[in-house]
GROMACS .gro file of C-alpha atoms in nm:
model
  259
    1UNK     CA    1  -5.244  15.561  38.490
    2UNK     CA    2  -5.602  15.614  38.459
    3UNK     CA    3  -5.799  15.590  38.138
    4UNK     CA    4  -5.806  15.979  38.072
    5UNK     CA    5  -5.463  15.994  38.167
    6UNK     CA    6  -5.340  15.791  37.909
    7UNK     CA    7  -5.556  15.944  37.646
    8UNK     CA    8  -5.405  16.298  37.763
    9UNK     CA    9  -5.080  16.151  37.739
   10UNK     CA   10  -5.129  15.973  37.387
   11UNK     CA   11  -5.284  16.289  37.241
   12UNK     CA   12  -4.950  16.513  37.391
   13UNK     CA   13  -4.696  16.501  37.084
   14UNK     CA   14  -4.889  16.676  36.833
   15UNK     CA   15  -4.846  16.995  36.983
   16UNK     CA   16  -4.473  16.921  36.986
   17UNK     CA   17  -4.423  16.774  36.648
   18UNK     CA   18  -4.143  16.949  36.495
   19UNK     CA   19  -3.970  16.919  36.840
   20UNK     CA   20  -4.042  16.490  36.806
   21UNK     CA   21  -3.933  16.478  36.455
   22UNK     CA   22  -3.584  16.646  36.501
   23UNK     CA   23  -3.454  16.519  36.846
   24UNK     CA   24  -3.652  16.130  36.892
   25UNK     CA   25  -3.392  15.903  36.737
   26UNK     CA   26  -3.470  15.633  36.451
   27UNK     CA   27  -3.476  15.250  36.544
   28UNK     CA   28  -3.178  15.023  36.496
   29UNK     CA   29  -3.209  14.907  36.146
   30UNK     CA   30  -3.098  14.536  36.256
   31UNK     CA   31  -3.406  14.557  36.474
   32UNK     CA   32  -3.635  14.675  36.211
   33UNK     CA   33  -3.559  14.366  35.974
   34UNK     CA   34  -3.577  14.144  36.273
   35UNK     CA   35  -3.942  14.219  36.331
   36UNK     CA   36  -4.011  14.198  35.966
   37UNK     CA   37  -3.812  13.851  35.931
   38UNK     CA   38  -4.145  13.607  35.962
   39UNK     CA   39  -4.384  13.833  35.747
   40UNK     CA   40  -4.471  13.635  35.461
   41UNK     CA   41  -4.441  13.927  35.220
   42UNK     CA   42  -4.366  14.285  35.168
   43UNK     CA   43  -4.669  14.499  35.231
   44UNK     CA   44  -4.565  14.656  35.554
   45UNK     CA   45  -4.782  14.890  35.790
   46UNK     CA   46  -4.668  15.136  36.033
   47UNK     CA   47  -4.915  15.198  36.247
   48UNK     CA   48  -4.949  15.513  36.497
   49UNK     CA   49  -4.658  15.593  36.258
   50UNK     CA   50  -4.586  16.001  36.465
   51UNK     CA   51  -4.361  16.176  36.221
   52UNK     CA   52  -4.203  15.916  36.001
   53UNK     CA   53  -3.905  15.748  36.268
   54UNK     CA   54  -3.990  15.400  36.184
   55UNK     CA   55  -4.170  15.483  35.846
   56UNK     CA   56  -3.790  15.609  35.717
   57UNK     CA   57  -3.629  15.286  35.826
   58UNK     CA   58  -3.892  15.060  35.656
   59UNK     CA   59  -3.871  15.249  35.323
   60UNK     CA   60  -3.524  15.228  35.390
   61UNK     CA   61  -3.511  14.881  35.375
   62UNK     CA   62  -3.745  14.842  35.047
   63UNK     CA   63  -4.082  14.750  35.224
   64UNK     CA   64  -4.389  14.844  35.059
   65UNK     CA   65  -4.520  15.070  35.365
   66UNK     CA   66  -4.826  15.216  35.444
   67UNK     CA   67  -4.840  15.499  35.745
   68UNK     CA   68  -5.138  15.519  35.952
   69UNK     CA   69  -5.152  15.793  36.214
   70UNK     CA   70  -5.406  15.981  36.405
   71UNK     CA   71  -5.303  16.310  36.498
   72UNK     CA   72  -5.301  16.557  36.249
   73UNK     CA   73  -4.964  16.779  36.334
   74UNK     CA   74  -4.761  16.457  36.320
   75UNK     CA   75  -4.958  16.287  36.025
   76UNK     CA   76  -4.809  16.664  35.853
   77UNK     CA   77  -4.474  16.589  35.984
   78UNK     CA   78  -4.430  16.298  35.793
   79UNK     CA   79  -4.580  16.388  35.476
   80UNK     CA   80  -4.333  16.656  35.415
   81UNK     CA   81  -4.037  16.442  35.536
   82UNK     CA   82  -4.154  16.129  35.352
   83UNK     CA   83  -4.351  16.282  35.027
   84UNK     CA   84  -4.339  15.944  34.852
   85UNK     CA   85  -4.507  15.725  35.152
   86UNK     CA   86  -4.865  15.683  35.164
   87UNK     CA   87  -4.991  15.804  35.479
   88UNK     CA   88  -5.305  15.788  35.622
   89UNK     CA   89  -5.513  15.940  35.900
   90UNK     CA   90  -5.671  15.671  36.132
   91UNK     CA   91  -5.570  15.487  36.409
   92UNK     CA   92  -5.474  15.102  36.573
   93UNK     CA   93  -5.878  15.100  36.639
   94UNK     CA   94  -6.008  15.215  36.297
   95UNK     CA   95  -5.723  15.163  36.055
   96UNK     CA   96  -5.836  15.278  35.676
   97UNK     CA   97  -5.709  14.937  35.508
   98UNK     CA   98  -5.884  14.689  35.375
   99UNK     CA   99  -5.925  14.306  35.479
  100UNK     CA  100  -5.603  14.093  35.472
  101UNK     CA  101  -5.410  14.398  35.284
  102UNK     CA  102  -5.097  14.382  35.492
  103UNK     CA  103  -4.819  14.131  35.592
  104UNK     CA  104  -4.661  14.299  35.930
  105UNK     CA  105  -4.806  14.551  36.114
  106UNK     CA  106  -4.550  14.754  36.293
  107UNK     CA  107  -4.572  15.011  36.596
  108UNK     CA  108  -4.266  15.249  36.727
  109UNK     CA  109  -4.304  15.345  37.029
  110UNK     CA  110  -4.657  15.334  36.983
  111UNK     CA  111  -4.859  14.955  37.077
  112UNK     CA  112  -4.867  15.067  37.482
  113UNK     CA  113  -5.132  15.373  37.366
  114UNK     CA  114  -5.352  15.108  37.180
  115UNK     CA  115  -5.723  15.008  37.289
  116UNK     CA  116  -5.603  14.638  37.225
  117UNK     CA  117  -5.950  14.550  37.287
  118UNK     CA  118  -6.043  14.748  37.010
  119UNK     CA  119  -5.712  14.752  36.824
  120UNK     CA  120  -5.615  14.375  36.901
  121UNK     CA  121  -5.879  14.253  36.633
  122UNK     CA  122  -5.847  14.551  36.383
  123UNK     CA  123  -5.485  14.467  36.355
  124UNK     CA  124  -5.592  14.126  36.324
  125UNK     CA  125  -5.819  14.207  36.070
  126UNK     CA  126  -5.610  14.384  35.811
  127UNK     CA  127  -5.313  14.144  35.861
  128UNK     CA  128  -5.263  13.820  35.577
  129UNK     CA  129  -5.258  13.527  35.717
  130UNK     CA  130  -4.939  13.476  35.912
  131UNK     CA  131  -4.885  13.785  35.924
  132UNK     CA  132  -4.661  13.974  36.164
  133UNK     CA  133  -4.729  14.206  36.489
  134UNK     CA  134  -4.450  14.376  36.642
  135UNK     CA  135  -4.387  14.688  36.898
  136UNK     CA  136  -4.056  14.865  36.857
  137UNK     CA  137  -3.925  15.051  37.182
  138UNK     CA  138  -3.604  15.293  37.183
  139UNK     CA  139  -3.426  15.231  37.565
  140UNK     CA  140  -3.203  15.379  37.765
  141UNK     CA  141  -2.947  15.122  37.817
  142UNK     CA  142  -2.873  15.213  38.200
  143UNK     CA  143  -2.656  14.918  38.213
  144UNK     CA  144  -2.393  15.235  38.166
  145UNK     CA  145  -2.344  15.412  38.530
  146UNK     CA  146  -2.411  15.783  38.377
  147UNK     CA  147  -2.724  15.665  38.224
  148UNK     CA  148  -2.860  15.482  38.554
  149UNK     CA  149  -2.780  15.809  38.705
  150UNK     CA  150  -2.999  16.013  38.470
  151UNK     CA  151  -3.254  15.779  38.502
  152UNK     CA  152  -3.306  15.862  38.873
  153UNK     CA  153  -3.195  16.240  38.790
  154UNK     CA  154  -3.463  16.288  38.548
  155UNK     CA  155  -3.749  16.075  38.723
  156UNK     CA  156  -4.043  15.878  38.585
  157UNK     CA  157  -4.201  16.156  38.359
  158UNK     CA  158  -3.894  16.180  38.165
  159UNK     CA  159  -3.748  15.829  38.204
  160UNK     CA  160  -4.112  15.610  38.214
  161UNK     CA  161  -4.171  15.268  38.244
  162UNK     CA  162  -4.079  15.190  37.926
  163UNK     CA  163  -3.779  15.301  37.887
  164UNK     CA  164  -3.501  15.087  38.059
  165UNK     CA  165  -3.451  14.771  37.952
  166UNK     CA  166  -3.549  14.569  38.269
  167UNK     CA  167  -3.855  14.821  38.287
  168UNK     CA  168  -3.983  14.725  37.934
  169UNK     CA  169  -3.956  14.371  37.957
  170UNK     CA  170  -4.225  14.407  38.224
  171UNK     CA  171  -4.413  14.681  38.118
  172UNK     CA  172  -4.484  14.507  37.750
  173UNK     CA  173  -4.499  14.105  37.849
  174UNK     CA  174  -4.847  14.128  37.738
  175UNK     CA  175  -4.905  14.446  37.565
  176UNK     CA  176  -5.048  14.253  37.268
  177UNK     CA  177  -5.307  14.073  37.421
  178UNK     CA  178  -5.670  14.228  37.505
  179UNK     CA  179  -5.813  14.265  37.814
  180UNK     CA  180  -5.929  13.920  37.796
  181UNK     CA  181  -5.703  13.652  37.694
  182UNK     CA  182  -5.910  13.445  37.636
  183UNK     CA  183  -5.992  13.612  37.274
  184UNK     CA  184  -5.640  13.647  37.230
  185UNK     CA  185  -5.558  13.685  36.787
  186UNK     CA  186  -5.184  13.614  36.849
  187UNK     CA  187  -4.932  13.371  36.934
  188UNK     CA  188  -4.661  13.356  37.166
  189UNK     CA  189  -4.443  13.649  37.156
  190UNK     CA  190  -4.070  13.614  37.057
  191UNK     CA  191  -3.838  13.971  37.190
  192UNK     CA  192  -3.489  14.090  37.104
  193UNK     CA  193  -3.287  14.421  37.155
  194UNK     CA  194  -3.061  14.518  36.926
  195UNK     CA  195  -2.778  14.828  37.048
  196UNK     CA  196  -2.875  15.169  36.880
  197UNK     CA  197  -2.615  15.426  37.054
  198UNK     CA  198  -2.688  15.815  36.993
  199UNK     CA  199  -2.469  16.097  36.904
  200UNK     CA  200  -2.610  16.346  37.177
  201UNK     CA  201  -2.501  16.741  37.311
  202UNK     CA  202  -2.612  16.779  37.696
  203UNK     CA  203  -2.871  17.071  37.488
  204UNK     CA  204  -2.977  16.761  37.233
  205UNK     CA  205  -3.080  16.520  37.504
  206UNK     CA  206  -3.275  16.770  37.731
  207UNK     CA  207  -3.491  16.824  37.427
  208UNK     CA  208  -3.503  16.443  37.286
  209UNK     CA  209  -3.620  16.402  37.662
  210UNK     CA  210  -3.862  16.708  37.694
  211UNK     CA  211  -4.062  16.541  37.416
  212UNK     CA  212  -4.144  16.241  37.630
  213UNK     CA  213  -4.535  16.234  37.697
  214UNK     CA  214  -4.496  16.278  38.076
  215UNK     CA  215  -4.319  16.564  38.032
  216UNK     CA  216  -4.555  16.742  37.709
  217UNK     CA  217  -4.822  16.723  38.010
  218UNK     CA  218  -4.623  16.870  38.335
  219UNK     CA  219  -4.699  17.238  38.418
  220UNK     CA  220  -4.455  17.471  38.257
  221UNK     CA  221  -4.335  17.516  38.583
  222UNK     CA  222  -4.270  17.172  38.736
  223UNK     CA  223  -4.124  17.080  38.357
  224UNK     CA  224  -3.874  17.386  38.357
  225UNK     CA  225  -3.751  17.195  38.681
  226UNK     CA  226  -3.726  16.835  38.599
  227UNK     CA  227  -3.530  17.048  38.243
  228UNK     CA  228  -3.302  17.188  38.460
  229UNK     CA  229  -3.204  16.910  38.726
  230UNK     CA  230  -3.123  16.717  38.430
  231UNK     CA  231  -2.944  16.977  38.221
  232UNK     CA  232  -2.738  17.012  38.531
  233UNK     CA  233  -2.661  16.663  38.619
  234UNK     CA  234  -2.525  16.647  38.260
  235UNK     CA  235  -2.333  16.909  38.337
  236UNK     CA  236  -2.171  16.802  38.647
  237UNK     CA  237  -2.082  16.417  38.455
  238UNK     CA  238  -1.724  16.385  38.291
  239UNK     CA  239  -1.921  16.197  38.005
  240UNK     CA  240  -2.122  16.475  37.920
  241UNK     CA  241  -2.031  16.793  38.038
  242UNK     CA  242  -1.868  16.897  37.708
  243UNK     CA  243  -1.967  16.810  37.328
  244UNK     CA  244  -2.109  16.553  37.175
  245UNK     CA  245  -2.105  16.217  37.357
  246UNK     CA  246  -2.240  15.897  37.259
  247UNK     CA  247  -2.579  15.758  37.470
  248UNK     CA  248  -2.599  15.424  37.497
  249UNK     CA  249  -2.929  15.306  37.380
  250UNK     CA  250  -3.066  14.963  37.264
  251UNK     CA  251  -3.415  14.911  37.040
  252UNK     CA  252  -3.629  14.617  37.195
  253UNK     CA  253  -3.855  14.435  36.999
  254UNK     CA  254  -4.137  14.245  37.054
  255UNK     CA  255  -4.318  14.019  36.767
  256UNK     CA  256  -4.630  13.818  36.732
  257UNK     CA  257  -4.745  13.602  36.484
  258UNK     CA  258  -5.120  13.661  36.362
  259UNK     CA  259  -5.310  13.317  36.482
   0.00000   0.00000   0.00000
């Protein structure tokens, strides 16, 4: 993916916000507290924080959090969901905190669209000593035969690189690090995936997977397409042909420790 690819893709969701806020799912709350679990205190930043997915489970869980997020749709989003969060506009390479001012910085679905050469010492910067870096990623577990199949139904745009378990342990080995390692501000990083199954309709999960950023981008036309071959391979799968079903997911996690 080029440079101005990724921006176009990174910059997709706002457009789509409400869509994003009622179909992505939340993040296992056993994997949440796992990435927190080395922070040496509370203060808790979600960074590129979208509408409030990961936000919710850190209030949730009593951390004293802090939501950074660029665009201005989604930034919206979660205020009215989340009234009593503070929530910021800014992003992983200009975050509006001060020095030192937080103990874990957490991303959902979010570290892969950072500038780390940028964001890498930011982050750095704002984080106690310590403190805590970890990525959150929501997978398709395609471990399950139906899933595998939907994976090669729906293709890349809908089903990325990111998004199968095997796929994101390769895709994020070294997501943390800048383009030069050799400035590296983190240690070694630790990973764990935690299950996170979905209540899902066949309708649900065509539109949890038409807000994926490869497909926010396609031509109306070539995304009514990809919508439909996946609408009907649901269709045509005991699993999910009727009703709700459950999808078998799993939330990965990857931490670092602030050098």
């Amino acid at each position: 993916m080029t440079l101005g690819e990724r921006g176009a893709h990174a910059s997709s969701f706002g457009a789509s916000a409400d869509e994003y806020a009622e179909h992505r799912p939340d993040y296992a709350r056993a994997a949440v507290a796992w990435a927190l679990e080395p922070a040496p205190g509370p203060r808790v930043l979600d960074l590129g924080a979208g509408t409030g997915k990961l936000t919710a489970s850190l209030a949730a869980l009593g951390a004293d959090t802090v939501a950074v997020e660029p665009d201005p749709a989604m930034l919206g989003a979660l205020r009215r969901s989340l009234p009593d969060v503070r929530a910021l506009a800014g992003s992983a390479e200009a975050i509006p905190l001060p020095d030192a001012s937080v103990d874990a910085v957490l991303a959902g679905n979010a570290m892969h669209w950072f500038d780390m050469a940028v964001a890498g010492p930011e982050i750095a910067r704002v984080l106690a000593p310590g403190g805590v870096l970890a990525g959150l990623w929501n997978l398709l577990d395609d471990g399950t035969g139906w899933v595998a199949g939907l994976a090669r139904t729906a293709g890349s745009a809908a089903v990325g690189p990111r998004d199968t378990p095997a796929a994101w342990r390769s895709a994020t080995a070294a997501v943390h690090l800048p383009p030069d390692p050799a400035v590296a501000r983190f240690g070694s990083p630790e990973r764990a995936e935690f299950p996170h199954g979905q209540r899902r309709t066949a309708d649900s999960l065509v539109a949890t997977l038409g807000t994926r950023a490869g497909m926010l981008v396609m031509p109306e036309p070539e995304r009514a397409a990809v919508l439909g071959r996946i609408r009907a391979f649901l269709a045509g799968r005991a699993e999910t042909a009727r009703g709700e079903f459950t999808l078998p997911m799993l939330t990965g996690v990857l931490r670092v420790r602030r050098l």
